Amino acid sequence: MKVINNSDVARLVSQAEVTRTLEGAYQDLFSGRAVCRPRVDVEIPSADPDRFYRWGTMEGGCAGRYFAIRCKSDMIYHKQSGPSITQEKYCVEPGTFCGFILLFSVENGEPLALINDGIIQHMRVAADGAIGVKYASRKDSSTVGLLGSGGMAKDHLRSVVHVRDIQKVNVYSPTKAHRETFAKTMAAELEVDIEPVATPEAAVRDVDIIMGLTDSAVPVIRPEYIKPGQHLLNVGGGGGIPSAVQKKVSKFLRFGNTDPPVGWPDVLFDDEYLTWQARSGFSEKALASSKRAHGAVGGDRLIYLAEVIKTGYFDRQPEDVTYSERGNLQGNQFHAVAGLLYEKALEAGVSREIPTELFLQDIRN
């Protein structure tokens, strides 16, 4: 069983490869070859009233290829900085995190790889951003307003430049040093003009694409930012775009929803994730989950990626405002990207392994 760490991931695959792999994985899902379930979280109070424990998983697989499950073990708390509230997490102590992918063969059940999820997590979400921009933004889009300057923002920019000819980026984040460092390093890497700006309004002014990529607990894309012809995407930032922004969107591109469980044909599963929670013990300060995650939005303005890929057409008019999001297909991503990493690791001769025998037993379970 291969052990593939974050440094391996960084050198084994490119952002463009991850984007192509995920687009293929969605086609496998739409054709019925692949299957996944929504992300599932379990929340448990801790002895510290300011925080709580969250276990999260998402899983899926594809016929003839692989099955994978991504697992996360987090302590969750919230931090206020001025008007902003961010959700923070750690495992063991602040600054360390526990997230990994287990990859299996669907032909003989063999455990194949244990993979750190830190880098590939950012890359697969950024690939979604690029797929949405590819199909739903104006083809002549060349300017980006970026709200956020962390790792997710970096990978989204790396991803989007492969599907649109991006010439100019405005970046805002509350910490001046962060946005200035981001602008300097990413401009040098991508050879794109990137300007750090002092307000979110300055970041989104006169741009073709607005990308909200933050860990903010409240929405960062506001209705007054929206102008005709723009494309929007949001990761984090309050868990979706608020209703006032939704009203300004002409067309919503959603990648899809998981199928219902066998025997439940009439039950719709479009929540971004499902949460199970201990029934007591949480303090108000912990800000544990209190409502369902958002589902499909847009009504008769909603278009699914399966139809766009099938027809090769997304009905976008020049003045339309579009918004793209994955839906709850996270579980379909990890078998594809983990399978890609496993094959690349075999080719590269990555030698770290855990004996497969440790995972096998002679007692039927």
Short mmCIF file of C-alpha atoms in Angstrom, two decimals:
data_model
loop_
_atom_site.label_atom_id
_atom_site.label_comp_id
_atom_site.label_asym_id
_atom_site.label_seq_id
_atom_site.Cartn_x
_atom_site.Cartn_y
_atom_site.Cartn_z
CA MET A 1 0.00 0.00 0.00
CA LYS A 2 1.63 3.23 -1.21
CA VAL A 3 2.01 6.20 1.12
CA ILE A 4 1.82 9.44 -0.89
CA ASN A 5 2.48 12.67 0.99
CA ASN A 6 1.85 16.30 0.07
CA SER A 7 5.33 16.83 -1.36
CA ASP A 8 4.75 13.83 -3.65
CA VAL A 9 1.43 15.28 -4.79
CA ALA A 10 3.03 18.64 -5.58
CA ARG A 11 5.62 17.06 -7.89
CA LEU A 12 3.54 14.25 -9.41
CA VAL A 13 0.54 16.11 -10.90
CA SER A 14 -0.22 19.49 -12.43
CA GLN A 15 -3.34 21.57 -11.97
CA ALA A 16 -4.24 21.06 -15.63
CA GLU A 17 -4.05 17.27 -15.20
CA VAL A 18 -6.33 17.38 -12.17
CA THR A 19 -8.88 19.49 -14.07
CA ARG A 20 -8.92 17.06 -17.02
CA THR A 21 -9.21 14.10 -14.66
CA LEU A 22 -12.17 15.56 -12.82
CA GLU A 23 -13.98 16.45 -16.01
CA GLY A 24 -13.61 12.82 -17.06
CA ALA A 25 -14.83 11.66 -13.63
CA TYR A 26 -18.01 13.72 -14.01
CA GLN A 27 -18.65 12.13 -17.39
CA ASP A 28 -18.25 8.69 -15.78
CA LEU A 29 -20.82 9.69 -13.15
CA PHE A 30 -23.28 11.01 -15.72
CA SER A 31 -22.96 7.79 -17.77
CA GLY A 32 -23.67 5.62 -14.72
CA ARG A 33 -20.21 4.06 -14.42
CA ALA A 34 -19.36 5.96 -11.22
CA VAL A 35 -21.22 6.53 -7.96
CA CYS A 36 -20.80 8.74 -4.89
CA ARG A 37 -22.60 9.93 -1.80
CA PRO A 38 -22.77 13.42 -0.27
CA ARG A 39 -20.21 14.57 2.27
CA VAL A 40 -21.25 13.49 5.76
CA ASP A 41 -20.15 15.30 8.93
CA VAL A 42 -20.48 14.15 12.54
CA GLU A 43 -20.22 16.86 15.21
CA ILE A 44 -19.52 16.21 18.90
CA PRO A 45 -19.07 18.79 21.69
CA SER A 46 -15.69 19.06 23.39
CA ALA A 47 -14.71 20.03 26.93
CA ASP A 48 -13.81 23.49 25.62
CA PRO A 49 -17.08 25.40 25.09
CA ASP A 50 -15.50 27.51 22.34
CA ARG A 51 -14.91 24.58 20.01
CA PHE A 52 -16.23 21.20 18.94
CA TYR A 53 -15.08 18.05 17.13
CA ARG A 54 -16.05 17.29 13.53
CA TRP A 55 -15.42 14.08 11.60
CA GLY A 56 -16.09 14.41 7.87
CA THR A 57 -16.01 11.88 5.04
CA MET A 58 -16.89 11.71 1.35
CA GLU A 59 -16.56 8.68 -0.90
CA GLY A 60 -17.18 7.25 -4.34
CA GLY A 61 -15.82 4.97 -7.02
CA CYS A 62 -15.89 4.01 -10.68
CA ALA A 63 -16.32 0.66 -12.41
CA GLY A 64 -13.05 -0.82 -13.64
CA ARG A 65 -10.99 1.67 -11.68
CA TYR A 66 -10.94 2.71 -8.03
CA PHE A 67 -12.92 3.50 -4.89
CA ALA A 68 -11.75 6.22 -2.48
CA ILE A 69 -12.83 7.76 0.79
CA ARG A 70 -11.55 11.08 2.07
CA CYS A 71 -11.51 11.47 5.88
CA LYS A 72 -11.03 14.59 8.03
CA SER A 73 -10.62 14.89 11.79
CA ASP A 74 -10.96 18.51 12.93
CA MET A 75 -11.40 20.65 15.99
CA ILE A 76 -13.59 23.59 14.90
CA TYR A 77 -13.69 27.09 16.36
CA HIS A 78 -14.48 30.60 15.13
CA LYS A 79 -12.42 33.76 15.19
CA GLN A 80 -13.57 37.35 14.79
CA SER A 81 -11.37 39.96 13.14
CA GLY A 82 -13.16 43.30 12.88
CA PRO A 83 -16.47 42.64 11.12
CA SER A 84 -15.30 39.28 9.74
CA ILE A 85 -15.89 35.89 11.35
CA THR A 86 -13.82 32.98 10.10
CA GLN A 87 -14.14 29.28 10.80
CA GLU A 88 -10.81 27.82 11.94
CA LYS A 89 -9.74 24.21 12.40
CA TYR A 90 -6.85 22.08 13.61
CA CYS A 91 -5.95 18.57 14.67
CA VAL A 92 -3.93 18.03 17.87
CA GLU A 93 -2.80 21.69 17.93
CA PRO A 94 -3.27 24.84 15.83
CA GLY A 95 -1.21 24.63 12.67
CA THR A 96 -1.53 20.86 12.17
CA PHE A 97 -4.33 19.12 10.30
CA CYS A 98 -5.53 15.56 9.75
CA GLY A 99 -6.97 14.74 6.35
CA PHE A 100 -6.26 11.71 4.19
CA ILE A 101 -7.57 9.63 1.29
CA LEU A 102 -7.74 5.82 1.27
CA LEU A 103 -7.73 4.31 -2.23
CA PHE A 104 -8.93 0.78 -3.05
CA SER A 105 -9.20 -1.45 -6.10
CA VAL A 106 -12.78 -2.21 -7.14
CA GLU A 107 -11.61 -5.44 -8.78
CA ASN A 108 -10.22 -7.27 -5.72
CA GLY A 109 -10.80 -4.83 -2.84
CA GLU A 110 -7.08 -4.29 -2.21
CA PRO A 111 -6.06 -1.17 -0.26
CA LEU A 112 -3.74 0.63 -2.67
CA ALA A 113 -2.73 3.99 -1.21
CA LEU A 114 -2.87 6.33 1.77
CA ILE A 115 -2.63 9.92 0.54
CA ASN A 116 -2.32 13.23 2.44
CA ASP A 117 -5.20 15.39 1.26
CA GLY A 118 -3.80 18.90 1.83
CA ILE A 119 -2.58 19.78 -1.65
CA ILE A 120 -4.90 17.61 -3.72
CA GLN A 121 -7.87 19.04 -1.78
CA HIS A 122 -7.05 22.53 -3.01
CA MET A 123 -6.31 21.29 -6.52
CA ARG A 124 -9.59 19.40 -6.92
CA VAL A 125 -11.70 22.35 -5.71
CA ALA A 126 -9.77 24.66 -8.03
CA ALA A 127 -10.42 22.25 -10.89
CA ASP A 128 -14.15 22.62 -10.23
CA GLY A 129 -13.72 26.37 -10.47
CA ALA A 130 -12.00 26.05 -13.84
CA ILE A 131 -14.66 23.67 -15.19
CA GLY A 132 -17.37 26.14 -14.19
CA VAL A 133 -15.50 29.04 -15.78
CA LYS A 134 -14.87 26.97 -18.93
CA TYR A 135 -18.54 26.22 -19.52
CA ALA A 136 -20.38 29.21 -18.04
CA SER A 137 -18.25 32.37 -18.28
CA ARG A 138 -17.95 34.56 -21.37
CA LYS A 139 -15.26 33.19 -23.64
CA ASP A 140 -13.60 36.61 -23.78
CA SER A 141 -13.33 36.88 -19.98
CA SER A 142 -9.89 38.24 -19.13
CA THR A 143 -10.16 39.96 -15.73
CA VAL A 144 -10.70 38.48 -12.27
CA GLY A 145 -11.76 40.00 -8.96
CA LEU A 146 -10.38 37.77 -6.26
CA LEU A 147 -11.70 37.88 -2.69
CA GLY A 148 -9.18 35.88 -0.67
CA SER A 149 -5.44 35.35 -0.82
CA GLY A 150 -4.89 31.91 0.73
CA GLY A 151 -4.05 28.53 -0.75
CA MET A 152 -7.48 28.06 -2.31
CA ALA A 153 -7.16 31.41 -4.09
CA LYS A 154 -3.74 30.48 -5.45
CA ASP A 155 -4.90 27.16 -6.86
CA HIS A 156 -8.06 28.62 -8.38
CA LEU A 157 -6.02 31.22 -10.21
CA ARG A 158 -3.58 28.54 -11.39
CA SER A 159 -6.55 26.54 -12.65
CA VAL A 160 -8.58 29.30 -14.31
CA VAL A 161 -5.67 30.58 -16.41
CA HIS A 162 -5.79 27.25 -18.30
CA VAL A 163 -9.36 27.82 -19.51
CA ARG A 164 -9.46 31.61 -20.04
CA ASP A 165 -6.86 34.14 -21.21
CA ILE A 166 -6.59 36.01 -17.90
CA GLN A 167 -4.71 39.30 -18.22
CA LYS A 168 -5.54 41.20 -15.02
CA VAL A 169 -6.41 40.20 -11.43
CA ASN A 170 -7.43 42.40 -8.50
CA VAL A 171 -6.96 40.68 -5.15
CA TYR A 172 -8.38 41.69 -1.78
CA SER A 173 -7.99 40.14 1.64
CA PRO A 174 -8.30 41.89 5.01
CA THR A 175 -4.59 41.57 5.83
CA LYS A 176 -2.52 43.97 3.70
CA ALA A 177 0.65 41.88 3.88
CA HIS A 178 -1.19 38.75 2.73
CA ARG A 179 -2.69 40.33 -0.38
CA GLU A 180 0.58 42.04 -1.30
CA THR A 181 2.57 38.82 -0.95
CA PHE A 182 -0.05 36.95 -2.98
CA ALA A 183 0.10 39.53 -5.78
CA LYS A 184 3.88 39.48 -5.95
CA THR A 185 4.35 35.69 -5.90
CA MET A 186 1.43 34.76 -8.18
CA ALA A 187 2.22 37.49 -10.73
CA ALA A 188 5.73 36.10 -11.04
CA GLU A 189 4.49 32.51 -11.28
CA LEU A 190 1.67 33.06 -13.79
CA GLU A 191 3.03 36.12 -15.65
CA VAL A 192 -0.28 37.90 -15.07
CA ASP A 193 -0.82 41.48 -13.89
CA ILE A 194 -2.05 41.16 -10.28
CA GLU A 195 -2.88 44.22 -8.18
CA PRO A 196 -3.50 44.09 -4.42
CA VAL A 197 -6.37 46.41 -3.49
CA ALA A 198 -7.57 47.83 -0.18
CA THR A 199 -11.29 47.02 -0.40
CA PRO A 200 -13.48 44.22 -1.79
CA GLU A 201 -15.30 46.84 -3.87
CA ALA A 202 -12.03 47.70 -5.62
CA ALA A 203 -11.33 44.02 -6.25
CA VAL A 204 -14.59 43.37 -8.10
CA ARG A 205 -14.88 46.65 -10.00
CA ASP A 206 -15.07 46.19 -13.81
CA VAL A 207 -14.01 42.52 -13.81
CA ASP A 208 -15.38 39.61 -15.83
CA ILE A 209 -15.12 36.92 -13.13
CA ILE A 210 -15.65 37.30 -9.36
CA MET A 211 -14.17 34.54 -7.22
CA GLY A 212 -14.92 34.40 -3.49
CA LEU A 213 -12.34 32.07 -1.97
CA THR A 214 -12.22 32.59 1.79
CA ASP A 215 -12.79 30.84 5.09
CA SER A 216 -15.25 33.58 6.10
CA ALA A 217 -18.28 32.37 8.04
CA VAL A 218 -20.42 35.03 6.31
CA PRO A 219 -20.97 35.69 2.57
CA VAL A 220 -18.28 37.72 0.82
CA ILE A 221 -19.95 38.25 -2.57
CA ARG A 222 -22.52 41.03 -2.17
CA PRO A 223 -25.35 42.01 -4.54
CA GLU A 224 -23.98 45.49 -5.15
CA TYR A 225 -20.81 43.95 -6.62
CA ILE A 226 -22.66 42.27 -9.51
CA LYS A 227 -22.64 43.73 -13.02
CA PRO A 228 -24.07 42.32 -16.30
CA GLY A 229 -21.90 39.76 -18.06
CA GLN A 230 -20.00 38.55 -15.00
CA HIS A 231 -19.38 34.99 -13.87
CA LEU A 232 -19.39 34.18 -10.14
CA LEU A 233 -17.97 31.36 -8.09
CA ASN A 234 -17.72 30.97 -4.33
CA VAL A 235 -15.88 28.54 -2.06
CA GLY A 236 -16.34 29.01 1.67
CA GLY A 237 -17.56 32.55 2.12
CA GLY A 238 -20.66 31.74 4.14
CA GLY A 239 -21.51 28.46 2.42
CA GLY A 240 -22.88 29.80 -0.86
CA ILE A 241 -24.12 33.06 -2.29
CA PRO A 242 -26.88 34.91 -0.41
CA SER A 243 -30.41 35.18 -1.82
CA ALA A 244 -29.90 38.82 -2.82
CA VAL A 245 -27.02 37.73 -5.08
CA GLN A 246 -28.98 34.74 -6.39
CA LYS A 247 -31.66 37.13 -7.63
CA LYS A 248 -29.11 38.83 -9.87
CA VAL A 249 -27.93 35.55 -11.47
CA SER A 250 -29.36 34.78 -14.91
CA LYS A 251 -28.16 31.17 -15.17
CA PHE A 252 -26.88 28.71 -12.58
CA LEU A 253 -24.56 25.90 -13.69
CA ARG A 254 -24.62 23.04 -11.20
CA PHE A 255 -22.46 19.99 -11.79
CA GLY A 256 -25.01 17.63 -10.26
CA ASN A 257 -26.61 15.89 -7.29
CA THR A 258 -25.89 12.47 -5.84
CA ASP A 259 -28.38 9.73 -6.62
CA PRO A 260 -30.69 8.66 -3.77
CA PRO A 261 -29.93 5.42 -1.90
CA VAL A 262 -31.29 2.17 -3.31
CA GLY A 263 -34.95 1.84 -2.38
CA TRP A 264 -35.43 5.57 -1.78
CA PRO A 265 -36.19 6.73 -5.34
CA ASP A 266 -38.32 9.70 -4.28
CA VAL A 267 -35.83 11.19 -1.81
CA LEU A 268 -33.88 14.12 -3.27
CA PHE A 269 -30.28 14.54 -2.05
CA ASP A 270 -29.06 17.95 -3.16
CA ASP A 271 -27.67 19.28 0.18
CA GLU A 272 -24.00 20.14 -0.17
CA TYR A 273 -23.37 18.00 2.90
CA LEU A 274 -25.31 16.18 5.63
CA THR A 275 -24.61 16.65 9.34
CA TRP A 276 -25.29 14.34 12.25
CA GLN A 277 -24.83 15.94 15.64
CA ALA A 278 -24.85 14.94 19.31
CA ARG A 279 -28.18 16.11 20.73
CA SER A 280 -26.72 18.06 23.67
CA GLY A 281 -23.54 19.63 25.02
CA PHE A 282 -22.87 22.41 22.50
CA SER A 283 -22.46 26.00 23.71
CA GLU A 284 -23.67 28.96 21.68
CA LYS A 285 -20.07 30.20 21.44
CA ALA A 286 -19.02 27.06 19.56
CA LEU A 287 -21.25 27.99 16.59
CA ALA A 288 -21.87 24.35 15.68
CA SER A 289 -24.00 23.61 12.63
CA SER A 290 -27.60 24.68 13.16
CA LYS A 291 -29.31 24.17 9.81
CA ARG A 292 -29.17 22.17 6.60
CA ALA A 293 -26.46 22.92 4.08
CA HIS A 294 -27.63 24.72 0.97
CA GLY A 295 -28.98 22.66 -1.88
CA ALA A 296 -29.68 23.36 -5.54
CA VAL A 297 -30.68 26.95 -6.23
CA GLY A 298 -31.88 28.74 -9.32
CA GLY A 299 -35.23 27.12 -10.11
CA ASP A 300 -35.94 27.45 -13.84
CA ARG A 301 -32.58 29.22 -14.25
CA LEU A 302 -30.72 26.06 -13.22
CA ILE A 303 -28.73 24.09 -15.81
CA TYR A 304 -26.88 20.84 -15.08
CA LEU A 305 -23.40 20.04 -16.37
CA ALA A 306 -24.51 16.66 -17.75
CA GLU A 307 -26.79 18.41 -20.23
CA VAL A 308 -24.10 20.93 -21.18
CA ILE A 309 -21.57 18.18 -21.87
CA LYS A 310 -24.14 16.13 -23.78
CA THR A 311 -25.19 19.00 -26.04
CA GLY A 312 -21.93 20.94 -26.04
CA TYR A 313 -23.97 24.08 -25.43
CA PHE A 314 -24.55 26.47 -22.52
CA ASP A 315 -27.13 29.11 -23.35
CA ARG A 316 -25.26 32.20 -22.24
CA GLN A 317 -26.08 35.67 -23.50
CA PRO A 318 -23.43 38.44 -23.27
CA GLU A 319 -25.29 40.32 -20.50
CA ASP A 320 -26.10 37.22 -18.44
CA VAL A 321 -24.70 36.86 -14.94
CA THR A 322 -23.72 33.23 -14.36
CA TYR A 323 -22.81 31.22 -11.30
CA SER A 324 -21.22 27.77 -11.15
CA GLU A 325 -20.95 25.26 -8.33
CA ARG A 326 -20.18 21.56 -8.00
CA GLY A 327 -23.26 20.50 -6.06
CA ASN A 328 -22.72 17.57 -3.71
CA LEU A 329 -20.54 15.40 -5.94
CA GLN A 330 -17.39 15.69 -3.77
CA GLY A 331 -17.28 11.93 -3.31
CA ASN A 332 -16.91 11.43 -7.06
CA GLN A 333 -13.73 13.46 -7.14
CA PHE A 334 -11.39 11.62 -4.83
CA HIS A 335 -11.39 8.21 -6.53
CA ALA A 336 -10.40 9.96 -9.74
CA VAL A 337 -7.66 12.25 -8.39
CA ALA A 338 -6.35 9.60 -5.97
CA GLY A 339 -6.27 7.08 -8.79
CA LEU A 340 -4.29 9.53 -10.92
CA LEU A 341 -1.83 10.08 -8.05
CA TYR A 342 -1.45 6.35 -7.43
CA GLU A 343 -0.62 5.66 -11.07
CA LYS A 344 1.83 8.57 -11.15
CA ALA A 345 3.45 7.29 -7.93
CA LEU A 346 3.92 3.86 -9.48
CA GLU A 347 5.55 5.42 -12.56
CA ALA A 348 7.80 7.62 -10.41
CA GLY A 349 8.85 4.78 -8.12
CA VAL A 350 7.56 6.29 -4.88
CA SER A 351 8.89 3.74 -2.43
CA ARG A 352 7.15 4.48 0.88
CA GLU A 353 4.75 1.66 1.64
CA ILE A 354 2.70 0.11 4.43
CA PRO A 355 2.53 -3.70 4.23
CA THR A 356 -0.86 -4.60 2.79
CA GLU A 357 -0.98 -7.53 5.22
CA LEU A 358 -1.60 -5.07 8.08
CA PHE A 359 -5.03 -4.37 6.58
CA LEU A 360 -6.01 -7.99 5.94
CA GLN A 361 -7.29 -10.62 8.37
CA ASP A 362 -8.46 -14.22 8.27
CA ILE A 363 -11.63 -13.59 10.29
CA ARG A 364 -14.71 -12.80 8.22
CA ASN A 365 -16.09 -9.37 9.12
#
